[in-house]
PDB file of C-alpha atoms and ligand atoms in Angstrom:
ATOM      1  CA  MET A  18     -45.401 -34.592   7.674  1.00  0.00           C
ATOM      2  CA  ILE A  19     -44.096 -37.470   5.474  1.00  0.00           C
ATOM      3  CA  ILE A  20     -44.753 -39.927   7.996  1.00  0.00           C
ATOM      4  CA  ASP A  21     -48.388 -38.900   7.916  1.00  0.00           C
ATOM      5  CA  LYS A  22     -48.682 -40.563   4.330  1.00  0.00           C
ATOM      6  CA  TYR A  23     -47.286 -43.917   5.673  1.00  0.00           C
ATOM      7  CA  ASN A  24     -49.402 -43.962   8.725  1.00  0.00           C
ATOM      8  CA  LYS A  25     -52.635 -42.924   6.614  1.00  0.00           C
ATOM      9  CA  ARG A  26     -52.181 -45.737   4.219  1.00  0.00           C
ATOM     10  CA  VAL A  27     -51.611 -48.219   7.269  1.00  0.00           C
ATOM     11  CA  LYS A  28     -54.729 -47.311   8.854  1.00  0.00           C
ATOM     12  CA  LYS A  29     -56.597 -47.495   5.240  1.00  0.00           C
ATOM     13  CA  VAL A  30     -55.612 -50.984   4.629  1.00  0.00           C
ATOM     14  CA  ASP A  31     -54.573 -52.260   8.269  1.00  0.00           C
ATOM     15  CA  SER A  32     -51.349 -53.478   7.310  1.00  0.00           C
ATOM     16  CA  LEU A  33     -47.662 -52.886   8.267  1.00  0.00           C
ATOM     17  CA  LEU A  34     -46.518 -54.850   5.232  1.00  0.00           C
ATOM     18  CA  CYS A  35     -43.786 -53.433   2.762  1.00  0.00           C
ATOM     19  CA  VAL A  36     -43.181 -55.489  -0.482  1.00  0.00           C
ATOM     20  CA  GLY A  37     -39.661 -55.089  -1.623  1.00  0.00           C
ATOM     21  CA  LEU A  38     -39.561 -54.863  -5.360  1.00  0.00           C
ATOM     22  CA  ASP A  39     -35.990 -56.277  -5.370  1.00  0.00           C
ATOM     23  CA  SER A  40     -36.711 -57.578  -9.177  1.00  0.00           C
ATOM     24  CA  ASP A  41     -33.452 -59.462  -9.655  1.00  0.00           C
ATOM     25  CA  PHE A  42     -33.334 -59.774 -13.606  1.00  0.00           C
ATOM     26  CA  LYS A  43     -31.788 -63.257 -13.103  1.00  0.00           C
ATOM     27  CA  ARG A  44     -34.886 -64.347 -10.967  1.00  0.00           C
ATOM     28  CA  ILE A  45     -37.848 -63.047 -12.667  1.00  0.00           C
ATOM     29  CA  PRO A  46     -40.113 -65.604 -14.510  1.00  0.00           C
ATOM     30  CA  LYS A  47     -39.272 -66.469 -18.080  1.00  0.00           C
ATOM     31  CA  ARG A  48     -42.540 -64.986 -19.288  1.00  0.00           C
ATOM     32  CA  PHE A  49     -41.485 -61.616 -18.764  1.00  0.00           C
ATOM     33  CA  LEU A  50     -38.122 -61.744 -20.543  1.00  0.00           C
ATOM     34  CA  ASN A  51     -39.205 -61.288 -24.019  1.00  0.00           C
ATOM     35  CA  MET A  52     -41.177 -58.126 -23.113  1.00  0.00           C
ATOM     36  CA  LYS A  53     -39.987 -54.717 -24.054  1.00  0.00           C
ATOM     37  CA  PHE A  54     -39.605 -53.616 -20.425  1.00  0.00           C
ATOM     38  CA  PRO A  55     -39.360 -56.841 -18.289  1.00  0.00           C
ATOM     39  CA  GLN A  56     -38.480 -55.564 -14.851  1.00  0.00           C
ATOM     40  CA  PHE A  57     -41.217 -53.112 -15.207  1.00  0.00           C
ATOM     41  CA  GLU A  58     -43.693 -55.536 -16.477  1.00  0.00           C
ATOM     42  CA  PHE A  59     -42.728 -58.035 -13.458  1.00  0.00           C
ATOM     43  CA  ASN A  60     -43.176 -55.014 -11.215  1.00  0.00           C
ATOM     44  CA  LYS A  61     -46.617 -54.155 -12.338  1.00  0.00           C
ATOM     45  CA  TRP A  62     -47.523 -57.790 -11.915  1.00  0.00           C
ATOM     46  CA  ILE A  63     -46.099 -57.826  -8.504  1.00  0.00           C
ATOM     47  CA  ILE A  64     -48.023 -54.578  -7.606  1.00  0.00           C
ATOM     48  CA  LYS A  65     -51.539 -55.665  -9.118  1.00  0.00           C
ATOM     49  CA  GLU A  66     -51.098 -58.756  -7.041  1.00  0.00           C
ATOM     50  CA  THR A  67     -50.294 -57.620  -3.721  1.00  0.00           C
ATOM     51  CA  HIS A  68     -51.210 -53.731  -3.519  1.00  0.00           C
ATOM     52  CA  GLU A  69     -54.300 -54.267  -1.476  1.00  0.00           C
ATOM     53  CA  TYR A  70     -52.227 -55.848   1.418  1.00  0.00           C
ATOM     54  CA  VAL A  71     -49.245 -53.354   1.428  1.00  0.00           C
ATOM     55  CA  SER A  72     -48.583 -49.970   2.940  1.00  0.00           C
ATOM     56  CA  ALA A  73     -45.478 -49.624   1.389  1.00  0.00           C
ATOM     57  CA  TYR A  74     -43.048 -50.743  -1.545  1.00  0.00           C
ATOM     58  CA  LYS A  75     -39.325 -50.572  -1.340  1.00  0.00           C
ATOM     59  CA  SER A  76     -37.112 -50.866  -4.379  1.00  0.00           C
ATOM     60  CA  ASN A  77     -33.526 -51.910  -3.972  1.00  0.00           C
ATOM     61  CA  SER A  78     -31.589 -49.723  -6.494  1.00  0.00           C
ATOM     62  CA  ALA A  79     -28.854 -52.442  -6.893  1.00  0.00           C
ATOM     63  CA  PHE A  80     -31.405 -54.674  -9.042  1.00  0.00           C
ATOM     64  CA  TYR A  81     -32.039 -51.750 -11.331  1.00  0.00           C
ATOM     65  CA  GLU A  82     -28.391 -50.424 -11.578  1.00  0.00           C
ATOM     66  CA  ALA A  83     -27.284 -53.706 -12.480  1.00  0.00           C
ATOM     67  CA  ARG A  84     -28.924 -53.298 -15.930  1.00  0.00           C
ATOM     68  CA  GLY A  85     -27.538 -50.017 -16.619  1.00  0.00           C
ATOM     69  CA  ASP A  86     -29.768 -47.237 -18.376  1.00  0.00           C
ATOM     70  CA  LYS A  87     -32.477 -50.071 -18.955  1.00  0.00           C
ATOM     71  CA  GLY A  88     -32.786 -50.874 -15.361  1.00  0.00           C
ATOM     72  CA  ILE A  89     -32.958 -47.042 -14.302  1.00  0.00           C
ATOM     73  CA  ARG A  90     -35.496 -46.424 -16.995  1.00  0.00           C
ATOM     74  CA  GLU A  91     -37.641 -49.162 -15.605  1.00  0.00           C
ATOM     75  CA  LEU A  92     -37.192 -48.139 -11.988  1.00  0.00           C
ATOM     76  CA  LYS A  93     -38.659 -44.671 -12.993  1.00  0.00           C
ATOM     77  CA  MET A  94     -41.407 -46.406 -15.239  1.00  0.00           C
ATOM     78  CA  THR A  95     -42.241 -48.416 -11.880  1.00  0.00           C
ATOM     79  CA  ILE A  96     -42.565 -45.320  -9.622  1.00  0.00           C
ATOM     80  CA  ASP A  97     -44.346 -43.495 -12.227  1.00  0.00           C
ATOM     81  CA  TYR A  98     -47.094 -46.287 -12.392  1.00  0.00           C
ATOM     82  CA  LEU A  99     -47.235 -46.436  -8.498  1.00  0.00           C
ATOM     83  CA  ILE A 100     -47.906 -42.679  -8.327  1.00  0.00           C
ATOM     84  CA  ASP A 101     -50.429 -42.707 -11.105  1.00  0.00           C
ATOM     85  CA  LYS A 102     -52.370 -45.845  -9.805  1.00  0.00           C
ATOM     86  CA  TYR A 103     -51.689 -46.035  -5.985  1.00  0.00           C
ATOM     87  CA  PRO A 104     -50.481 -42.744  -5.066  1.00  0.00           C
ATOM     88  CA  ASP A 105     -51.054 -43.182  -1.213  1.00  0.00           C
ATOM     89  CA  ILE A 106     -48.609 -46.241  -0.924  1.00  0.00           C
ATOM     90  CA  PHE A 107     -45.411 -45.134   0.678  1.00  0.00           C
ATOM     91  CA  MET A 108     -42.426 -45.616  -1.700  1.00  0.00           C
ATOM     92  CA  ILE A 109     -39.075 -46.168  -0.558  1.00  0.00           C
ATOM     93  CA  LEU A 110     -35.962 -46.327  -2.645  1.00  0.00           C
ATOM     94  CA  ASP A 111     -33.231 -48.542  -0.909  1.00  0.00           C
ATOM     95  CA  ALA A 112     -29.882 -47.092  -2.119  1.00  0.00           C
ATOM     96  CA  LYS A 113     -28.058 -46.748   1.324  1.00  0.00           C
ATOM     97  CA  ARG A 114     -26.607 -43.475   0.237  1.00  0.00           C
ATOM     98  CA  ALA A 115     -24.519 -40.687   1.959  1.00  0.00           C
ATOM     99  CA  ASP A 116     -21.434 -38.773   1.049  1.00  0.00           C
ATOM    100  CA  ILE A 117     -20.248 -35.446   1.895  1.00  0.00           C
ATOM    101  CA  GLY A 118     -22.710 -32.658   1.803  1.00  0.00           C
ATOM    102  CA  ASN A 119     -22.584 -31.230  -1.711  1.00  0.00           C
ATOM    103  CA  THR A 120     -22.289 -34.686  -3.268  1.00  0.00           C
ATOM    104  CA  ASN A 121     -25.536 -35.583  -1.356  1.00  0.00           C
ATOM    105  CA  ASN A 122     -27.332 -32.742  -3.331  1.00  0.00           C
ATOM    106  CA  GLY A 123     -27.030 -34.914  -6.464  1.00  0.00           C
ATOM    107  CA  TYR A 124     -28.401 -37.985  -4.768  1.00  0.00           C
ATOM    108  CA  VAL A 125     -31.284 -35.692  -3.441  1.00  0.00           C
ATOM    109  CA  ASP A 126     -32.075 -34.419  -6.932  1.00  0.00           C
ATOM    110  CA  PHE A 127     -32.234 -37.751  -8.305  1.00  0.00           C
ATOM    111  CA  ILE A 128     -33.962 -39.839  -5.782  1.00  0.00           C
ATOM    112  CA  PHE A 129     -36.464 -37.318  -4.270  1.00  0.00           C
ATOM    113  CA  ASP A 130     -37.073 -35.071  -7.262  1.00  0.00           C
ATOM    114  CA  TRP A 131     -36.308 -37.175 -10.405  1.00  0.00           C
ATOM    115  CA  LEU A 132     -37.396 -40.449  -9.409  1.00  0.00           C
ATOM    116  CA  ASN A 133     -39.858 -38.920  -6.794  1.00  0.00           C
ATOM    117  CA  PHE A 134     -39.674 -41.497  -4.175  1.00  0.00           C
ATOM    118  CA  ASP A 135     -40.996 -40.588  -0.503  1.00  0.00           C
ATOM    119  CA  ALA A 136     -38.037 -41.841   1.299  1.00  0.00           C
ATOM    120  CA  VAL A 137     -34.415 -43.239   0.799  1.00  0.00           C
ATOM    121  CA  THR A 138     -32.237 -45.557   3.095  1.00  0.00           C
ATOM    122  CA  LEU A 139     -29.180 -43.729   4.350  1.00  0.00           C
ATOM    123  CA  HIS A 140     -25.728 -44.572   5.950  1.00  0.00           C
ATOM    124  CA  PRO A 141     -25.201 -42.548   9.169  1.00  0.00           C
ATOM    125  CA  TYR A 142     -21.284 -43.094   9.121  1.00  0.00           C
ATOM    126  CA  LEU A 143     -20.573 -39.438   7.756  1.00  0.00           C
ATOM    127  CA  GLY A 144     -22.315 -37.737  10.521  1.00  0.00           C
ATOM    128  CA  VAL A 145     -25.420 -35.237  10.597  1.00  0.00           C
ATOM    129  CA  GLU A 146     -23.702 -32.376   8.893  1.00  0.00           C
ATOM    130  CA  ALA A 147     -22.992 -34.484   5.802  1.00  0.00           C
ATOM    131  CA  LEU A 148     -26.593 -35.713   5.716  1.00  0.00           C
ATOM    132  CA  GLN A 149     -28.107 -32.272   5.903  1.00  0.00           C
ATOM    133  CA  PRO A 150     -29.339 -32.003   2.399  1.00  0.00           C
ATOM    134  CA  PHE A 151     -31.328 -35.215   3.002  1.00  0.00           C
ATOM    135  CA  LEU A 152     -32.371 -34.240   6.390  1.00  0.00           C
ATOM    136  CA  ASP A 153     -33.457 -30.694   5.290  1.00  0.00           C
ATOM    137  CA  ARG A 154     -36.106 -32.131   2.770  1.00  0.00           C
ATOM    138  CA  ALA A 155     -39.037 -31.985   5.462  1.00  0.00           C
ATOM    139  CA  ASP A 156     -41.222 -33.395   2.649  1.00  0.00           C
ATOM    140  CA  LYS A 157     -39.061 -36.785   2.205  1.00  0.00           C
ATOM    141  CA  GLY A 158     -38.171 -39.573   4.702  1.00  0.00           C
ATOM    142  CA  CYS A 159     -34.530 -40.472   5.641  1.00  0.00           C
ATOM    143  CA  ILE A 160     -34.451 -44.125   6.842  1.00  0.00           C
ATOM    144  CA  ILE A 161     -31.084 -44.415   8.650  1.00  0.00           C
ATOM    145  CA  LEU A 162     -29.295 -47.641   9.071  1.00  0.00           C
ATOM    146  CA  CYS A 163     -29.155 -48.504  12.806  1.00  0.00           C
ATOM    147  CA  ARG A 164     -29.003 -52.092  13.474  1.00  0.00           C
ATOM    148  CA  THR A 165     -28.800 -54.077  10.086  1.00  0.00           C
ATOM    149  CA  SER A 166     -30.034 -57.582   9.539  1.00  0.00           C
ATOM    150  CA  ASN A 167     -26.929 -59.155   8.147  1.00  0.00           C
ATOM    151  CA  LEU A 168     -24.951 -61.883  10.203  1.00  0.00           C
ATOM    152  CA  GLY A 169     -21.777 -59.721  10.395  1.00  0.00           C
ATOM    153  CA  ALA A 170     -23.588 -56.634  11.527  1.00  0.00           C
ATOM    154  CA  GLY A 171     -22.072 -56.741  14.880  1.00  0.00           C
ATOM    155  CA  GLU A 172     -18.726 -56.152  13.449  1.00  0.00           C
ATOM    156  CA  PHE A 173     -18.847 -52.242  13.783  1.00  0.00           C
ATOM    157  CA  GLN A 174     -22.418 -51.813  15.075  1.00  0.00           C
ATOM    158  CA  ASN A 175     -21.596 -53.667  18.480  1.00  0.00           C
ATOM    159  CA  LEU A 176     -18.593 -51.715  19.245  1.00  0.00           C
ATOM    160  CA  GLU A 177     -18.818 -50.178  22.501  1.00  0.00           C
ATOM    161  CA  ILE A 178     -18.229 -46.366  23.137  1.00  0.00           C
ATOM    162  CA  GLY A 179     -18.517 -45.168  26.659  1.00  0.00           C
ATOM    163  CA  ASN A 180     -20.585 -48.483  27.433  1.00  0.00           C
ATOM    164  CA  LYS A 181     -23.068 -48.270  24.645  1.00  0.00           C
ATOM    165  CA  PRO A 182     -23.023 -50.129  21.436  1.00  0.00           C
ATOM    166  CA  LEU A 183     -22.818 -47.886  18.285  1.00  0.00           C
ATOM    167  CA  TRP A 184     -26.264 -48.973  17.176  1.00  0.00           C
ATOM    168  CA  GLN A 185     -27.661 -47.363  20.371  1.00  0.00           C
ATOM    169  CA  ILE A 186     -25.618 -44.249  19.862  1.00  0.00           C
ATOM    170  CA  VAL A 187     -26.983 -44.107  16.293  1.00  0.00           C
ATOM    171  CA  ALA A 188     -30.786 -44.735  17.505  1.00  0.00           C
ATOM    172  CA  GLU A 189     -30.176 -41.697  20.177  1.00  0.00           C
ATOM    173  CA  LYS A 190     -28.760 -39.369  17.769  1.00  0.00           C
ATOM    174  CA  VAL A 191     -31.231 -39.912  14.954  1.00  0.00           C
ATOM    175  CA  SER A 192     -34.342 -39.667  17.291  1.00  0.00           C
ATOM    176  CA  GLY A 193     -32.644 -36.634  18.902  1.00  0.00           C
ATOM    177  CA  ASP A 194     -30.711 -34.065  17.098  1.00  0.00           C
ATOM    178  CA  TRP A 195     -31.239 -35.534  13.569  1.00  0.00           C
ATOM    179  CA  ASN A 196     -35.134 -35.566  13.733  1.00  0.00           C
ATOM    180  CA  LYS A 197     -35.852 -31.643  13.632  1.00  0.00           C
ATOM    181  CA  ASN A 198     -38.108 -32.214  10.656  1.00  0.00           C
ATOM    182  CA  GLU A 199     -39.680 -35.077  12.183  1.00  0.00           C
ATOM    183  CA  ASN A 200     -38.985 -37.133   8.865  1.00  0.00           C
ATOM    184  CA  CYS A 201     -36.131 -39.694  10.191  1.00  0.00           C
ATOM    185  CA  MET A 202     -36.886 -43.354  10.517  1.00  0.00           C
ATOM    186  CA  LEU A 203     -34.380 -46.212  11.456  1.00  0.00           C
ATOM    187  CA  VAL A 204     -33.486 -49.565   9.895  1.00  0.00           C
ATOM    188  CA  VAL A 205     -33.540 -52.477  12.463  1.00  0.00           C
ATOM    189  CA  GLY A 206     -33.195 -56.009  11.138  1.00  0.00           C
ATOM    190  CA  ALA A 207     -35.874 -58.563  12.056  1.00  0.00           C
ATOM    191  CA  THR A 208     -33.077 -60.912  12.959  1.00  0.00           C
ATOM    192  CA  TYR A 209     -32.252 -58.951  16.044  1.00  0.00           C
ATOM    193  CA  PRO A 210     -35.400 -58.486  18.142  1.00  0.00           C
ATOM    194  CA  LYS A 211     -33.632 -58.067  21.209  1.00  0.00           C
ATOM    195  CA  GLU A 212     -31.981 -54.988  19.925  1.00  0.00           C
ATOM    196  CA  MET A 213     -35.197 -53.893  18.459  1.00  0.00           C
ATOM    197  CA  GLN A 214     -36.822 -53.817  21.722  1.00  0.00           C
ATOM    198  CA  LYS A 215     -33.993 -51.701  23.192  1.00  0.00           C
ATOM    199  CA  ILE A 216     -34.271 -49.380  20.273  1.00  0.00           C
ATOM    200  CA  ARG A 217     -38.004 -49.110  20.524  1.00  0.00           C
ATOM    201  CA  SER A 218     -37.633 -47.899  24.146  1.00  0.00           C
ATOM    202  CA  LEU A 219     -35.163 -45.353  23.203  1.00  0.00           C
ATOM    203  CA  VAL A 220     -36.793 -43.848  20.095  1.00  0.00           C
ATOM    204  CA  GLY A 221     -40.389 -43.281  21.078  1.00  0.00           C
ATOM    205  CA  ASN A 222     -42.846 -43.524  18.348  1.00  0.00           C
ATOM    206  CA  MET A 223     -40.251 -43.226  15.676  1.00  0.00           C
ATOM    207  CA  ILE A 224     -41.055 -45.559  12.597  1.00  0.00           C
ATOM    208  CA  ILE A 225     -38.580 -48.443  12.072  1.00  0.00           C
ATOM    209  CA  LEU A 226     -38.038 -50.238   8.811  1.00  0.00           C
ATOM    210  CA  VAL A 227     -37.783 -53.874   9.483  1.00  0.00           C
ATOM    211  CA  PRO A 228     -36.050 -56.072   6.637  1.00  0.00           C
ATOM    212  CA  GLY A 229     -35.131 -59.637   7.470  1.00  0.00           C
ATOM    213  CA  ILE A 230     -38.419 -61.325   7.184  1.00  0.00           C
ATOM    214  CA  GLY A 231     -38.958 -64.215   4.883  1.00  0.00           C
ATOM    215  CA  ALA A 232     -35.751 -65.084   3.042  1.00  0.00           C
ATOM    216  CA  GLN A 233     -33.502 -64.045   6.169  1.00  0.00           C
ATOM    217  CA  GLY A 234     -35.618 -66.174   8.627  1.00  0.00           C
ATOM    218  CA  GLY A 235     -36.675 -63.081  10.966  1.00  0.00           C
ATOM    219  CA  SER A 236     -39.965 -63.783  12.874  1.00  0.00           C
ATOM    220  CA  VAL A 237     -43.037 -61.647  12.475  1.00  0.00           C
ATOM    221  CA  LYS A 238     -44.179 -62.494  16.048  1.00  0.00           C
ATOM    222  CA  GLU A 239     -40.824 -61.466  17.633  1.00  0.00           C
ATOM    223  CA  VAL A 240     -40.756 -58.323  15.647  1.00  0.00           C
ATOM    224  CA  MET A 241     -44.332 -57.240  16.564  1.00  0.00           C
ATOM    225  CA  ASN A 242     -43.752 -58.177  20.169  1.00  0.00           C
ATOM    226  CA  ALA A 243     -40.333 -56.031  20.164  1.00  0.00           C
ATOM    227  CA  GLY A 244     -41.014 -53.281  17.873  1.00  0.00           C
ATOM    228  CA  LEU A 245     -44.637 -51.776  17.815  1.00  0.00           C
ATOM    229  CA  ASP A 246     -44.892 -48.381  19.186  1.00  0.00           C
ATOM    230  CA  SER A 247     -47.263 -47.360  21.951  1.00  0.00           C
ATOM    231  CA  ASP A 248     -50.103 -46.933  19.264  1.00  0.00           C
ATOM    232  CA  GLY A 249     -49.518 -50.463  17.826  1.00  0.00           C
ATOM    233  CA  LEU A 250     -47.817 -49.077  14.719  1.00  0.00           C
ATOM    234  CA  GLY A 251     -44.524 -47.814  14.017  1.00  0.00           C
ATOM    235  CA  LEU A 252     -43.096 -50.521  11.847  1.00  0.00           C
ATOM    236  CA  ILE A 253     -42.507 -51.015   8.164  1.00  0.00           C
ATOM    237  CA  ILE A 254     -42.113 -54.784   7.846  1.00  0.00           C
ATOM    238  CA  ASN A 255     -40.212 -55.782   4.576  1.00  0.00           C
ATOM    239  CA  SER A 256     -40.145 -58.934   2.800  1.00  0.00           C
ATOM    240  CA  SER A 257     -38.705 -59.221  -0.723  1.00  0.00           C
ATOM    241  CA  ARG A 258     -37.623 -62.319  -2.120  1.00  0.00           C
ATOM    242  CA  GLY A 259     -40.028 -64.316   0.076  1.00  0.00           C
ATOM    243  CA  ILE A 260     -43.046 -62.886  -1.601  1.00  0.00           C
ATOM    244  CA  ILE A 261     -41.932 -61.641  -5.207  1.00  0.00           C
ATOM    245  CA  PHE A 262     -40.183 -64.927  -6.243  1.00  0.00           C
ATOM    246  CA  SER A 263     -42.598 -67.134  -4.515  1.00  0.00           C
ATOM    247  CA  ASP A 264     -45.184 -69.330  -6.450  1.00  0.00           C
ATOM    248  CA  ASN A 265     -48.026 -67.114  -5.531  1.00  0.00           C
ATOM    249  CA  PRO A 266     -46.893 -63.454  -4.663  1.00  0.00           C
ATOM    250  CA  ARG A 267     -50.655 -62.589  -3.887  1.00  0.00           C
ATOM    251  CA  GLU A 268     -51.097 -65.471  -1.487  1.00  0.00           C
ATOM    252  CA  GLU A 269     -47.482 -64.906   0.368  1.00  0.00           C
ATOM    253  CA  ALA A 270     -48.469 -61.186   0.740  1.00  0.00           C
ATOM    254  CA  LYS A 271     -51.946 -62.033   2.030  1.00  0.00           C
ATOM    255  CA  LYS A 272     -50.562 -64.685   4.453  1.00  0.00           C
ATOM    256  CA  LEU A 273     -47.899 -62.073   5.798  1.00  0.00           C
ATOM    257  CA  CYS A 274     -50.371 -59.359   6.255  1.00  0.00           C
ATOM    258  CA  GLU A 275     -52.747 -61.519   8.071  1.00  0.00           C
ATOM    259  CA  GLU A 276     -49.948 -62.663  10.422  1.00  0.00           C
ATOM    260  CA  ILE A 277     -49.029 -58.904  10.959  1.00  0.00           C
ATOM    261  CA  ARG A 278     -52.683 -57.975  11.929  1.00  0.00           C
ATOM    262  CA  LYS A 279     -52.910 -61.024  14.204  1.00  0.00           C
ATOM    263  CA  TYR A 280     -50.043 -59.803  16.500  1.00  0.00           C
ATOM    264  CA  LYS A 281     -51.124 -56.101  15.967  1.00  0.00           C
ATOM    265  CA  ASN A 282     -54.450 -56.878  17.314  1.00  0.00           C
TER     266      ASN A 282
HETATM  267  P1  OMP B 326     -35.125 -60.146   1.550  1.00  0.00           P
HETATM  268  O1  OMP B 326     -34.198 -60.612   2.206  1.00  0.00           O
HETATM  269  O2  OMP B 326     -35.287 -60.812   0.089  1.00  0.00           O
HETATM  270  O3  OMP B 326     -36.523 -60.027   2.057  1.00  0.00           O
HETATM  271  O4  OMP B 326     -34.576 -58.632   0.916  1.00  0.00           O
HETATM  272  C1  OMP B 326     -34.442 -57.732   2.234  1.00  0.00           C
HETATM  273  C2  OMP B 326     -34.126 -56.369   1.693  1.00  0.00           C
HETATM  274  O5  OMP B 326     -33.758 -55.445   2.811  1.00  0.00           O
HETATM  275  C3  OMP B 326     -32.901 -56.126   0.650  1.00  0.00           C
HETATM  276  O6  OMP B 326     -33.323 -55.082  -0.244  1.00  0.00           O
HETATM  277  C4  OMP B 326     -31.911 -55.708   1.457  1.00  0.00           C
HETATM  278  O7  OMP B 326     -30.778 -54.854   0.865  1.00  0.00           O
HETATM  279  C5  OMP B 326     -32.745 -54.813   2.609  1.00  0.00           C
HETATM  280  N1  OMP B 326     -32.063 -54.784   3.834  1.00  0.00           N
HETATM  281  C6  OMP B 326     -31.595 -55.717   4.590  1.00  0.00           C
HETATM  282  O8  OMP B 326     -31.909 -57.035   4.167  1.00  0.00           O
HETATM  283  N2  OMP B 326     -31.043 -55.809   5.886  1.00  0.00           N
HETATM  284  C7  OMP B 326     -30.720 -54.608   6.370  1.00  0.00           C
HETATM  285  O9  OMP B 326     -30.249 -54.465   7.431  1.00  0.00           O
HETATM  286  C8  OMP B 326     -31.122 -53.166   5.566  1.00  0.00           C
HETATM  287  C9  OMP B 326     -31.892 -53.391   4.356  1.00  0.00           C
HETATM  288  C10 OMP B 326     -32.631 -52.222   4.164  1.00  0.00           C
HETATM  289  O10 OMP B 326     -31.933 -51.287   4.207  1.00  0.00           O
HETATM  290  O11 OMP B 326     -33.606 -52.271   3.337  1.00  0.00           O
END
């Protein structure tokens, strides 16, 4: 099972930390800009500085797509580097994809088989039938948006359908019918710990990806209290800007990892 890869790494380094390789070209330090592959070199540096504290890396596709073919090439170079040097680290492409079924086949080929990511973030809006090409890949992870971290998340996600908010229905569907291959996970923002607690009570030990720590102000303590599973695991806690654009990414990753350990134990 693909989630075993994540859990194995978690146990090896005693960390639930995911560093977001959201390598916005406009923000990467100047010393990288005159290199042949600046985004890749920046990522390589971040990976060297942080790998011992992380169980996952998550690359947001937007920051690579923004540079056209150069960005896609350097995204590919980054994942190839990780596969070569740190193959046991869980690798997520944050692309929030989903379309009708046959179109999804193109995304599956690109993300899972050409880029070789372990998992991808997906919208649930088109329903399980459309997402099948992703879900059928028992060897890969499908991370479904449930309760997102942004301020306006409630506009649709809080809509009540038969006395339940939409996010609750998504959590129930994904952890039930959708998870036949045991390869589904959910996204729940750190900025909504109450919802996280409810979702954890609904989905058993399903892994939850938690963005919103660091730059978006989510609290590690609240996330850990609300979201840990019955084994004291089950979370992928992401921070992107708060680590990669800090003065000292190694120190920031270490600090966050140690904070996670403190509440985990
Ligand atoms: P920072 O705010 O810089 O830590 O980045 C957060 C990352 O998580 C970005 O790549 C976002 O696109 C992503 N994200 C959210 O911030 N909120 C969500 O609800 C979902 C995601 C995601 O799917 O990862």
